[in-house]
XYZ file of C-alpha atoms in Angstrom:
700
model
C 101.560 94.525 80.303
C 99.110 95.533 82.993
C 97.875 92.824 85.338
C 94.349 93.366 86.635
C 93.365 91.483 89.759
C 90.105 91.074 91.610
C 90.403 93.236 94.772
C 88.359 90.701 96.731
C 91.135 88.162 96.186
C 93.837 90.464 97.540
C 95.388 90.177 100.988
C 93.816 92.445 103.625
C 96.273 95.313 103.272
C 98.388 95.704 106.348
C 96.319 93.486 108.619
C 98.773 90.915 109.872
C 99.876 89.517 106.506
C 103.025 87.473 106.890
C 106.109 89.453 105.980
C 108.113 88.338 102.983
C 111.323 86.425 103.546
C 114.030 85.235 101.206
C 113.700 81.682 102.526
C 113.682 79.162 99.693
C 114.833 81.639 97.038
C 118.402 80.315 96.824
C 117.003 77.769 94.385
C 115.747 80.637 92.220
C 118.956 82.669 92.096
C 121.679 80.087 92.759
C 120.378 76.635 91.761
C 122.485 73.482 91.522
C 121.063 72.866 88.032
C 118.419 74.206 85.660
C 115.854 72.453 83.489
C 114.367 74.400 80.570
C 111.004 72.865 79.715
C 110.128 73.832 76.174
C 113.705 74.346 74.995
C 113.576 74.964 71.258
C 115.594 75.466 68.077
C 112.963 77.927 66.835
C 114.487 81.398 67.111
C 111.006 82.910 67.375
C 110.314 81.265 70.731
C 111.209 82.078 74.318
C 112.295 78.468 74.754
C 115.084 79.204 72.321
C 116.059 82.613 73.668
C 116.168 81.382 77.275
C 118.162 78.273 76.353
C 120.723 80.291 74.390
C 121.310 82.594 77.347
C 121.306 79.780 79.913
C 124.098 77.932 78.140
C 126.349 81.007 78.487
C 126.433 80.528 82.264
C 128.308 77.971 84.356
C 125.277 76.367 86.033
C 124.408 72.933 84.527
C 121.488 73.152 82.073
C 119.126 70.344 81.055
C 117.140 70.933 77.879
C 113.670 69.390 78.112
C 111.781 68.648 74.903
C 109.385 65.710 74.489
C 109.661 65.466 70.687
C 113.196 66.411 69.666
C 116.341 64.442 70.606
C 118.545 67.537 70.343
C 118.146 71.295 70.776
C 120.913 73.748 69.888
C 123.011 70.726 68.984
C 122.798 69.297 72.500
C 120.914 66.209 73.704
C 117.537 66.712 75.355
C 115.504 64.798 77.925
C 111.749 64.227 77.617
C 111.001 65.362 81.177
C 112.568 66.736 84.348
C 112.040 63.385 86.054
C 114.166 61.801 83.312
C 117.198 63.921 84.193
C 118.202 61.390 86.824
C 119.665 63.897 89.297
C 118.229 66.710 91.431
C 117.295 69.924 89.615
C 116.608 72.965 91.831
C 115.114 75.245 89.179
C 112.769 74.647 86.259
C 112.030 77.263 83.604
C 108.778 76.624 81.759
C 108.336 78.057 78.261
C 105.452 76.059 76.805
C 101.951 77.128 75.693
C 99.461 77.761 78.501
C 97.615 74.523 77.783
C 100.707 72.534 78.759
C 101.824 74.681 81.677
C 100.178 72.701 84.464
C 101.581 69.408 83.189
C 105.039 70.978 83.006
C 104.739 72.230 86.598
C 103.718 68.733 87.738
C 106.786 67.298 86.018
C 109.089 69.923 87.551
C 107.785 69.299 91.056
C 108.033 65.525 90.581
C 111.630 66.062 89.516
C 112.388 67.839 92.806
C 112.329 71.451 91.599
C 112.338 73.938 94.484
C 111.739 76.948 92.245
C 109.849 77.471 88.995
C 110.064 80.344 86.519
C 106.889 80.578 84.437
C 107.618 82.184 81.084
C 104.312 80.907 79.673
C 101.582 83.480 79.067
C 97.817 83.051 78.787
C 97.088 82.304 82.451
C 96.042 84.797 85.148
C 96.084 87.697 82.699
C 93.812 85.899 80.202
C 90.423 85.813 81.910
C 88.596 83.748 84.511
C 89.550 80.330 83.148
C 93.222 81.237 82.979
C 93.068 82.743 86.442
C 91.489 79.596 87.858
C 94.226 77.458 86.310
C 96.911 79.810 87.636
C 95.460 79.678 91.167
C 95.302 75.881 91.040
C 98.910 75.625 89.872
C 100.106 78.116 92.498
C 98.456 76.041 95.220
C 100.318 72.954 93.963
C 103.648 74.786 93.987
C 103.157 76.047 97.520
C 101.961 72.660 98.766
C 105.197 71.160 97.452
C 107.231 73.737 99.386
C 108.476 75.350 96.168
C 108.254 78.947 94.895
C 107.199 80.290 91.498
C 108.197 83.442 89.626
C 105.601 84.616 87.108
C 103.963 83.186 85.075
C 103.935 85.485 82.057
C 107.397 86.795 82.895
C 110.680 87.466 81.082
C 112.894 85.321 83.297
C 115.534 85.641 86.001
C 119.237 86.414 86.130
C 121.975 86.549 88.768
C 125.451 87.574 87.670
C 126.997 86.578 90.993
C 125.967 82.936 90.496
C 126.316 82.974 86.687
C 122.585 82.316 86.289
C 121.397 83.520 82.868
C 117.723 82.723 82.412
C 116.420 85.903 80.807
C 115.663 86.308 77.134
C 118.230 89.110 76.806
C 121.680 89.883 78.168
C 122.116 92.474 80.926
C 125.272 94.443 81.771
C 127.074 93.347 84.941
C 126.900 95.662 87.947
C 125.484 96.149 91.430
C 121.866 97.236 90.762
C 119.168 94.692 91.560
C 116.274 95.025 89.101
C 112.694 93.847 89.693
C 110.292 94.617 86.867
C 106.778 93.867 85.721
C 107.753 94.986 82.233
C 110.492 93.286 80.273
C 111.055 96.182 77.900
C 111.359 98.720 80.712
C 113.956 96.516 82.388
C 115.929 96.365 79.142
C 115.669 100.144 78.706
C 116.889 100.710 82.247
C 119.806 98.345 81.689
C 120.915 100.392 78.693
C 120.645 103.635 80.670
C 122.679 102.151 83.522
C 125.506 101.453 81.071
C 125.632 105.175 80.264
C 126.394 105.767 83.953
C 128.996 103.023 84.187
C 126.562 100.795 86.091
C 124.984 97.394 85.537
C 122.740 94.710 86.956
C 123.483 92.285 89.784
C 120.163 90.448 89.726
C 117.083 90.675 87.547
C 113.684 89.120 88.176
C 110.619 89.615 86.004
C 107.451 89.798 88.119
C 104.905 88.701 85.552
C 101.552 87.893 87.149
C 102.971 87.610 90.708
C 100.939 84.445 91.232
C 103.290 83.349 94.031
C 106.396 85.483 94.427
C 105.671 89.207 94.465
C 107.771 92.356 94.577
C 108.044 92.243 98.379
C 109.438 88.693 98.314
C 112.046 89.669 95.765
C 113.093 92.853 97.569
C 113.729 90.771 100.684
C 115.781 88.326 98.636
C 117.880 91.213 97.292
C 118.468 92.675 100.765
C 120.589 89.685 101.713
C 122.453 89.617 98.400
C 126.036 90.843 98.742
C 126.288 91.819 95.079
C 123.378 94.279 95.210
C 123.900 97.882 96.366
C 120.522 99.376 95.371
C 117.207 98.036 94.095
C 115.256 99.293 91.073
C 111.576 98.323 90.932
C 109.033 98.776 88.170
C 105.690 97.535 89.494
C 102.130 97.933 88.240
C 100.291 96.163 91.067
C 101.579 95.914 94.629
C 99.064 93.267 95.823
C 99.700 93.857 99.558
C 100.993 97.412 99.533
C 102.038 97.571 103.187
C 104.037 94.377 102.877
C 105.780 95.876 99.848
C 106.491 99.083 101.764
C 107.862 97.177 104.768
C 110.185 95.170 102.525
C 111.441 98.392 100.941
C 111.941 99.894 104.394
C 114.022 96.875 105.413
C 116.100 97.337 102.283
C 116.716 101.017 103.048
C 117.665 100.186 106.633
C 120.166 97.647 105.267
C 121.766 100.384 103.154
C 120.146 99.256 99.898
C 117.740 102.021 98.841
C 114.746 101.179 96.667
C 113.948 103.319 93.615
C 110.397 102.826 92.333
C 108.789 103.525 88.976
C 105.066 102.849 88.767
C 102.035 103.873 86.724
C 98.292 104.357 87.181
C 97.174 107.529 88.900
C 93.482 106.574 88.917
C 91.391 103.462 89.454
C 87.744 102.449 89.635
C 87.565 102.817 93.403
C 88.572 106.474 93.096
C 86.027 107.161 90.348
C 83.322 105.651 92.516
C 84.356 107.454 95.704
C 81.431 109.064 97.477
C 83.214 111.690 99.561
C 85.743 114.448 99.003
C 88.426 112.266 100.558
C 87.821 109.353 98.212
C 87.596 111.597 95.170
C 90.997 113.169 95.783
C 93.068 110.197 96.962
C 94.130 108.641 93.694
C 96.261 105.540 93.659
C 99.175 107.796 92.704
C 98.831 109.750 95.949
C 98.525 106.483 97.858
C 101.817 105.216 96.446
C 103.485 108.560 97.183
C 102.389 108.268 100.802
C 103.782 104.741 101.045
C 107.067 105.910 99.528
C 107.419 108.711 102.091
C 106.697 106.281 104.906
C 109.168 103.626 103.746
C 111.959 105.839 102.406
C 111.359 104.687 98.827
C 112.655 106.997 96.102
C 109.875 107.379 93.525
C 110.688 108.446 89.958
C 108.662 109.033 86.818
C 110.848 107.512 84.067
C 113.622 104.970 83.489
C 116.017 107.861 82.819
C 115.280 109.410 86.223
C 115.719 105.982 87.775
C 119.193 105.578 86.260
C 120.227 109.112 87.251
C 119.186 108.608 90.861
C 120.630 105.109 91.157
C 124.043 106.431 90.177
C 123.927 109.025 92.948
C 122.629 106.554 95.537
C 125.366 103.978 94.953
C 128.233 106.423 94.445
C 127.551 109.468 96.577
C 126.527 110.242 100.142
C 123.564 111.956 101.726
C 124.715 115.489 102.686
C 124.240 116.878 106.184
C 122.221 119.790 104.837
C 121.292 121.849 101.776
C 124.183 124.381 101.792
C 125.680 123.864 98.342
C 128.904 125.062 96.779
C 128.741 125.524 93.018
C 132.166 124.971 91.426
C 132.577 125.650 87.687
C 135.162 126.584 85.089
C 133.013 129.111 83.266
C 130.917 132.046 84.392
C 127.843 131.048 82.400
C 127.874 127.492 83.658
C 128.432 128.717 87.211
C 125.330 130.887 86.959
C 123.158 128.223 85.329
C 124.289 125.634 87.873
C 123.448 128.034 90.710
C 119.929 128.545 89.377
C 119.487 124.799 88.860
C 120.598 124.102 92.420
C 118.250 126.719 93.841
C 115.354 125.271 91.829
C 115.905 121.971 93.671
C 115.712 123.612 97.090
C 119.483 123.752 97.562
C 120.980 126.807 99.231
C 123.885 128.358 97.317
C 125.213 130.212 100.345
C 127.862 132.923 100.250
C 131.101 131.566 101.684
C 132.652 132.942 104.821
C 135.822 134.995 104.571
C 138.126 132.099 105.517
C 136.821 129.797 102.786
C 136.864 132.562 100.175
C 140.467 133.280 101.033
C 141.465 129.611 100.840
C 139.815 129.172 97.440
C 141.254 132.436 96.093
C 144.765 131.261 96.948
C 144.386 128.369 94.481
C 143.054 130.350 91.488
C 143.898 133.283 89.207
C 143.073 136.782 90.520
C 140.084 137.017 88.157
C 138.374 133.950 89.647
C 135.040 134.250 91.453
C 135.305 132.756 94.934
C 132.248 133.804 96.962
C 129.957 131.025 95.587
C 129.591 130.131 92.866
C 133.276 129.501 92.242
C 134.532 130.159 88.707
C 138.137 129.030 88.142
C 138.439 131.609 85.343
C 140.989 129.738 83.235
C 142.767 128.171 86.173
C 142.290 124.685 84.764
C 144.491 125.303 81.730
C 147.209 126.794 83.908
C 147.149 124.108 86.601
C 144.675 121.252 86.286
C 145.373 120.202 89.885
C 143.619 123.378 91.048
C 140.371 121.413 90.710
C 141.569 118.947 93.325
C 142.768 121.624 95.719
C 139.642 123.794 95.451
C 137.352 120.792 95.830
C 139.341 119.785 98.901
C 138.684 123.178 100.505
C 134.965 122.918 99.704
C 134.457 119.390 101.010
C 136.293 120.096 104.270
C 134.661 123.458 104.986
C 132.061 123.885 107.704
C 130.329 126.359 105.338
C 129.396 123.651 102.824
C 127.272 120.485 102.949
C 127.616 119.454 99.282
C 129.342 120.532 96.082
C 127.830 120.731 92.597
C 130.623 120.861 90.013
C 129.826 121.970 86.467
C 131.609 122.711 83.239
C 134.379 121.422 81.005
C 136.349 119.086 83.275
C 137.304 115.946 81.371
C 137.993 117.898 78.193
C 141.328 119.458 79.121
C 143.091 116.260 78.059
C 142.356 117.095 74.430
C 144.947 119.871 74.667
C 147.823 117.413 74.910
C 148.920 114.047 76.327
C 150.682 115.497 79.371
C 147.610 117.487 80.392
C 145.416 114.437 79.708
C 147.471 112.348 82.123
C 147.394 115.084 84.756
C 143.627 115.543 84.364
C 143.002 111.844 85.020
C 145.283 112.019 88.059
C 143.378 115.084 89.306
C 140.099 113.197 88.908
C 141.409 110.185 90.806
C 142.706 112.336 93.630
C 139.450 114.319 93.806
C 137.582 111.053 94.296
C 140.062 109.804 96.903
C 139.901 113.058 98.874
C 136.113 113.213 98.726
C 135.801 109.657 100.013
C 138.334 110.290 102.778
C 136.461 113.378 103.959
C 133.006 111.814 103.617
C 131.968 114.637 101.317
C 129.046 114.840 98.890
C 130.062 115.816 95.367
C 127.995 115.610 92.171
C 129.566 116.509 88.828
C 128.125 117.677 85.538
C 130.410 117.993 82.567
C 129.946 118.312 78.837
C 132.788 115.761 78.639
C 130.863 113.171 80.632
C 132.231 110.188 78.673
C 135.889 111.113 79.038
C 138.644 109.173 80.810
C 138.675 111.762 83.607
C 134.898 111.420 84.059
C 135.333 107.640 84.264
C 138.005 108.130 86.917
C 135.575 110.210 88.970
C 132.870 107.548 88.659
C 135.274 104.740 89.478
C 136.261 106.637 92.614
C 132.676 107.118 93.781
C 131.671 110.519 92.368
C 128.541 110.512 90.159
C 128.927 112.291 86.822
C 126.130 113.587 84.582
C 125.788 115.061 81.125
C 123.195 117.721 82.004
C 123.174 120.216 84.861
C 119.436 119.666 85.402
C 120.034 115.984 86.143
C 123.020 116.696 88.389
C 121.170 119.339 90.415
C 118.068 117.144 90.601
C 119.900 114.149 92.053
C 121.730 116.365 94.546
C 118.378 117.791 95.632
C 117.014 114.259 96.060
C 120.042 113.282 98.137
C 119.551 116.309 100.377
C 115.873 115.499 100.877
C 116.788 112.051 102.144
C 118.158 113.928 105.180
C 115.555 116.700 105.467
C 112.548 114.436 104.804
C 113.406 111.090 106.418
C 111.116 108.089 106.238
C 108.299 108.258 108.767
C 107.959 104.469 109.036
C 105.115 102.085 108.250
C 102.520 102.365 111.031
C 101.138 99.236 112.655
C 97.403 98.713 112.480
C 95.446 98.202 115.707
C 93.233 95.211 116.336
C 89.792 95.565 114.761
C 86.949 96.546 117.070
C 83.170 96.029 116.862
C 81.921 96.904 113.399
C 79.961 100.033 112.621
C 76.457 99.102 111.475
C 74.838 102.495 110.864
C 76.681 105.139 108.846
C 74.027 107.839 109.197
C 74.973 111.371 110.153
C 74.168 111.122 113.852
C 75.611 107.632 114.404
C 78.771 108.815 112.600
C 78.889 111.970 114.674
C 78.469 109.952 117.843
C 81.216 107.501 116.902
C 83.615 110.371 116.242
C 82.640 112.191 119.426
C 83.266 109.009 121.427
C 86.760 108.947 119.862
C 87.433 112.389 121.357
C 86.705 114.586 118.343
C 84.882 117.726 119.501
C 81.576 118.808 117.963
C 79.155 121.631 118.715
C 75.963 120.824 120.606
C 73.325 119.448 118.226
C 70.206 117.287 117.880
C 68.309 115.490 115.118
C 64.722 116.620 114.498
C 62.058 115.290 112.164
C 59.080 117.568 112.837
C 58.451 121.243 113.435
C 57.401 120.561 117.026
C 60.683 118.692 117.690
C 62.551 121.591 116.123
C 61.032 124.203 118.429
C 61.314 122.034 121.518
C 64.947 121.198 120.861
C 65.912 124.785 120.067
C 64.968 125.820 123.613
C 67.988 123.911 124.971
C 70.435 125.329 122.402
C 72.175 128.666 122.156
C 71.592 130.991 119.192
C 72.864 131.528 116.551
C 71.987 128.102 115.145
C 72.653 126.083 111.994
C 70.060 123.934 110.234
C 71.284 121.019 108.056
C 69.167 118.830 105.797
C 70.203 115.203 106.366
C 70.357 112.440 103.772
C 72.155 114.575 101.156
C 75.914 114.315 100.874
C 76.083 117.591 98.901
C 73.625 119.474 101.080
C 75.644 122.702 101.158
C 75.643 122.879 97.344
C 71.848 122.449 97.278
C 71.074 125.088 99.882
C 70.552 122.477 102.558
C 72.729 124.214 105.161
C 71.347 127.428 106.673
C 73.804 129.391 108.821
C 73.443 132.246 111.282
C 69.864 131.630 112.439
C 69.438 134.273 115.177
C 65.934 133.631 116.557
C 62.905 131.353 116.525
C 61.208 133.201 113.684
C 64.244 132.770 111.447
C 64.523 129.139 112.523
C 60.946 128.375 111.477
C 61.460 130.138 108.165
C 64.613 128.144 107.497
C 62.913 124.874 108.422
C 59.938 125.473 106.137
C 62.169 126.526 103.246
C 64.489 123.505 103.498
C 61.706 120.957 103.966
C 59.719 122.377 101.071
C 62.647 122.374 98.645
C 64.534 119.210 99.669
C 62.055 117.090 101.673
C 64.808 115.623 103.872
C 63.928 112.675 106.170
C 65.197 114.764 109.094
C 67.368 117.748 109.890
C 70.168 118.517 112.278
C 69.922 121.631 114.407
C 73.255 122.733 115.798
C 74.827 125.587 117.690
C 76.925 127.718 115.395
C 80.619 127.615 116.202
C 82.536 130.854 116.608
C 84.574 130.886 113.395
C 86.308 134.236 113.881
C 89.914 133.629 112.929
C 89.106 130.058 111.858
C 90.676 128.154 108.977
C 88.546 125.403 107.464
C 90.219 122.011 107.082
C 89.279 118.765 105.403
C 90.271 115.726 107.485
C 89.560 112.232 106.211
C 90.669 108.627 105.877
C 90.127 106.254 102.965
C 90.908 102.538 103.093
C 92.891 101.495 100.043
C 92.546 97.782 99.126
C 96.332 97.413 98.830
C 97.814 99.900 101.283
C 95.138 100.074 103.996
C 94.009 103.336 105.661
C 95.239 106.558 104.049
C 94.962 109.766 106.053
C 94.278 113.008 104.208
C 94.377 116.604 105.428
C 93.760 119.688 103.352
C 92.646 123.287 103.276
C 89.331 124.511 102.055
C 86.307 122.846 103.601
C 83.675 122.986 100.867
C 86.327 124.358 98.481
C 88.801 121.517 99.149
C 88.358 119.993 95.688
C 88.988 123.399 94.082
C 92.058 124.347 96.111
C 93.406 120.764 96.072
C 95.930 121.611 98.779
C 96.159 118.217 100.462
C 98.675 115.868 102.081
C 98.312 112.131 102.468
C 100.002 109.552 104.725
C 99.641 105.913 105.635
C 97.499 105.671 108.742
C 97.199 105.760 111.581
C 99.323 108.844 112.235
C 100.552 110.327 115.492
C 99.699 113.867 116.550
C 103.219 114.982 115.614
C 102.962 113.390 112.163
C 99.579 115.051 111.699
C 101.083 118.400 112.668
C 103.902 117.896 110.154
C 101.304 117.149 107.465
C 99.433 120.369 108.240
C 102.622 122.420 108.179
C 103.589 120.929 104.802
C 100.438 122.249 103.089
C 101.028 124.972 100.528
C 98.701 127.223 102.503
C 100.281 126.434 105.878
C 100.905 130.152 106.420
C 97.145 130.530 106.978
C 97.523 128.221 109.966
C 100.634 129.847 111.392
C 99.519 133.481 111.215
C 99.806 135.007 107.730
C 99.364 138.782 107.277
C 98.767 139.495 110.931
C 96.231 136.717 111.527
C 96.382 134.949 114.869
C 97.864 131.445 114.453
C 95.429 128.596 114.932
C 95.843 125.924 117.596
C 97.856 123.468 115.511
C 98.097 120.947 118.325
C 94.307 120.776 118.594
C 93.903 120.403 114.823
C 96.577 117.699 114.725
C 94.848 115.877 117.565
C 91.628 115.710 115.512
C 93.577 114.217 112.594
C 95.316 111.638 114.784
C 92.124 110.579 116.573
C 90.247 110.200 113.304
C 93.080 108.104 111.867
C 93.136 105.836 114.942
C 89.379 105.342 114.696
C 89.485 104.493 110.987
C 92.418 102.095 111.421
C 90.469 100.120 114.030
C 87.428 99.800 111.720
C 88.397 97.937 108.531
C 84.725 97.956 107.515
C 84.904 101.748 107.083
C 85.813 102.549 103.499
C 85.782 106.334 103.855
C 85.416 108.651 106.829
C 85.794 112.392 106.985
C 85.119 115.546 108.929
C 84.641 118.380 106.489
C 85.028 121.026 107.535
C 87.035 121.056 110.729
C 87.319 124.620 111.998
C 90.797 125.305 113.305
C 90.750 128.431 115.481
C 93.267 130.186 117.729
C 91.638 128.486 120.716
C 91.079 124.944 119.430
C 89.604 122.820 116.665
C 86.043 121.604 116.228
C 84.406 119.322 113.642
C 81.426 120.839 111.851
C 80.340 117.808 109.851
C 80.863 114.031 109.708
C 80.502 111.349 107.063
C 81.180 107.593 106.990
C 80.965 105.266 103.975
C 80.983 101.559 104.795
C 82.709 99.068 102.519
């Protein structure tokens, strides 16, 4: 289910929208009683599925049906107002035509929260959207909150609330999903990792409550340790990101799965910046800013959630690989390196300590191969792991192999293996170590003992190495924070080349000396005050360089006249810009731009390439505005950053000057919400500074 909303009806992303709070959501997750409007005996209907699940909980349930005296063998009431006692929560599972009447009844009966199962509203065209908006206004006016409509339900295992169409395993993962099936798939994957769900809320159309509201409600929930979100539309993206940041700061990391790498605004973009900032890149930027862990599948989500709730973020990337087979030790080492982990050679003291616990044939320099030591003394795993987790040479340990299978060799060894696993977990927790385990015997009693003690266990080495790499990056790439937007200033009225250039120059972005000319006489007169060589640009053409509308290296008046007559004859521009030619010796061309996303606000983009930016596609994006230091970090994170820092004997460019251009442009764009796109392309970064060679603004 994909919900499409009119962008004009969205909140102004990041501009003072009220932050979400969990106020009033106790009635949603821990109500005194529940009324199910549309409760049914028909096993093909949600009113039946929801009622069956609701009756499994301990919260009082009132079955509302206007035509049947009983449902599921229990008496019904014709309305919520007929219950005769307060009901905090009403679940509505009736056809769309009866939804508004059911909401009126629920509110009249004192409901403080409503769950709209009914479909055929906001997702069903203009008429349905109008009805949904009208109903939402009623709910808010009554001081109540609404989940959905067009949703799968809500569940809270800590309050014994069961109002979803399916059962979910019990655990400590809070799930928020815009897809019912994806939530069910994730729940099944969590079981494989010995995990389950604390709370579940289906977003549906997000007519009232949205993902940000629910994240905030989960932050204060003692039973939730981490939050899994599947969301297709963020409505107010900055509010979502701020809620996720609050969750991370409270020790409850958010793992996000989303879809949709392109949208109509990207296809219609008129500049390089707009064409390359897809909604996928926008979401990635928001995730980096807020500390959200983004994944690409439910399986990745389950893998990472296990590590986040059981393990710890390591102090660095130095990784010990610990295996009970040479092949697995080698494969695990390669897998770790592929994730940016550093399989360092141990110092002499650690090698000696590990060697003392293992047979003489064991490898001890890293990776460690116990070389049959497990069969001889299963407790060697505990002792070796203890040396690794307490060593100053090691930040994290990736364990791989057969552990968990030794118990098949006999009951005494099975008992000892489980004891070794328990003690490994106890020691790791006591030392504050980071340990991730992969074993072919991942569903064994010993593997369960590791999980129960706080060590994540995986079936495949790729998954284990991947999650360890993600844990390490939480330290090396911390959240940058959600920037505040400045107050809006006087609107830009003219987005022509020279007004744009002037606006940017006033913001402190350097340009070469230049003037606009419309006639040959103006050209010659103006050239007298400029220094050759010159550049002639045809104005009024956004792709002027591709059409031969930019003439470089004009050395004298004769060449200038020839260039003018050629350009005007071929392109007939309304005017031209005549500019001094910057000294580009040792320069690297950069693209610097900002695009305003309707959900996330201004997005800052930097990249290499100038006119070749779309070919090289070496870009970085961040929520704006950015500081000079953040801009510098973005530049240094480009794949081609070595060109900026002095590759192959080149002089390094002035990174501080280039970063200053990025920061100033981002500040300017953030203060002008009417600017949809703004860019300087190229910006010439040289060893002695940075200067903008072109400017473009697209108004919303």
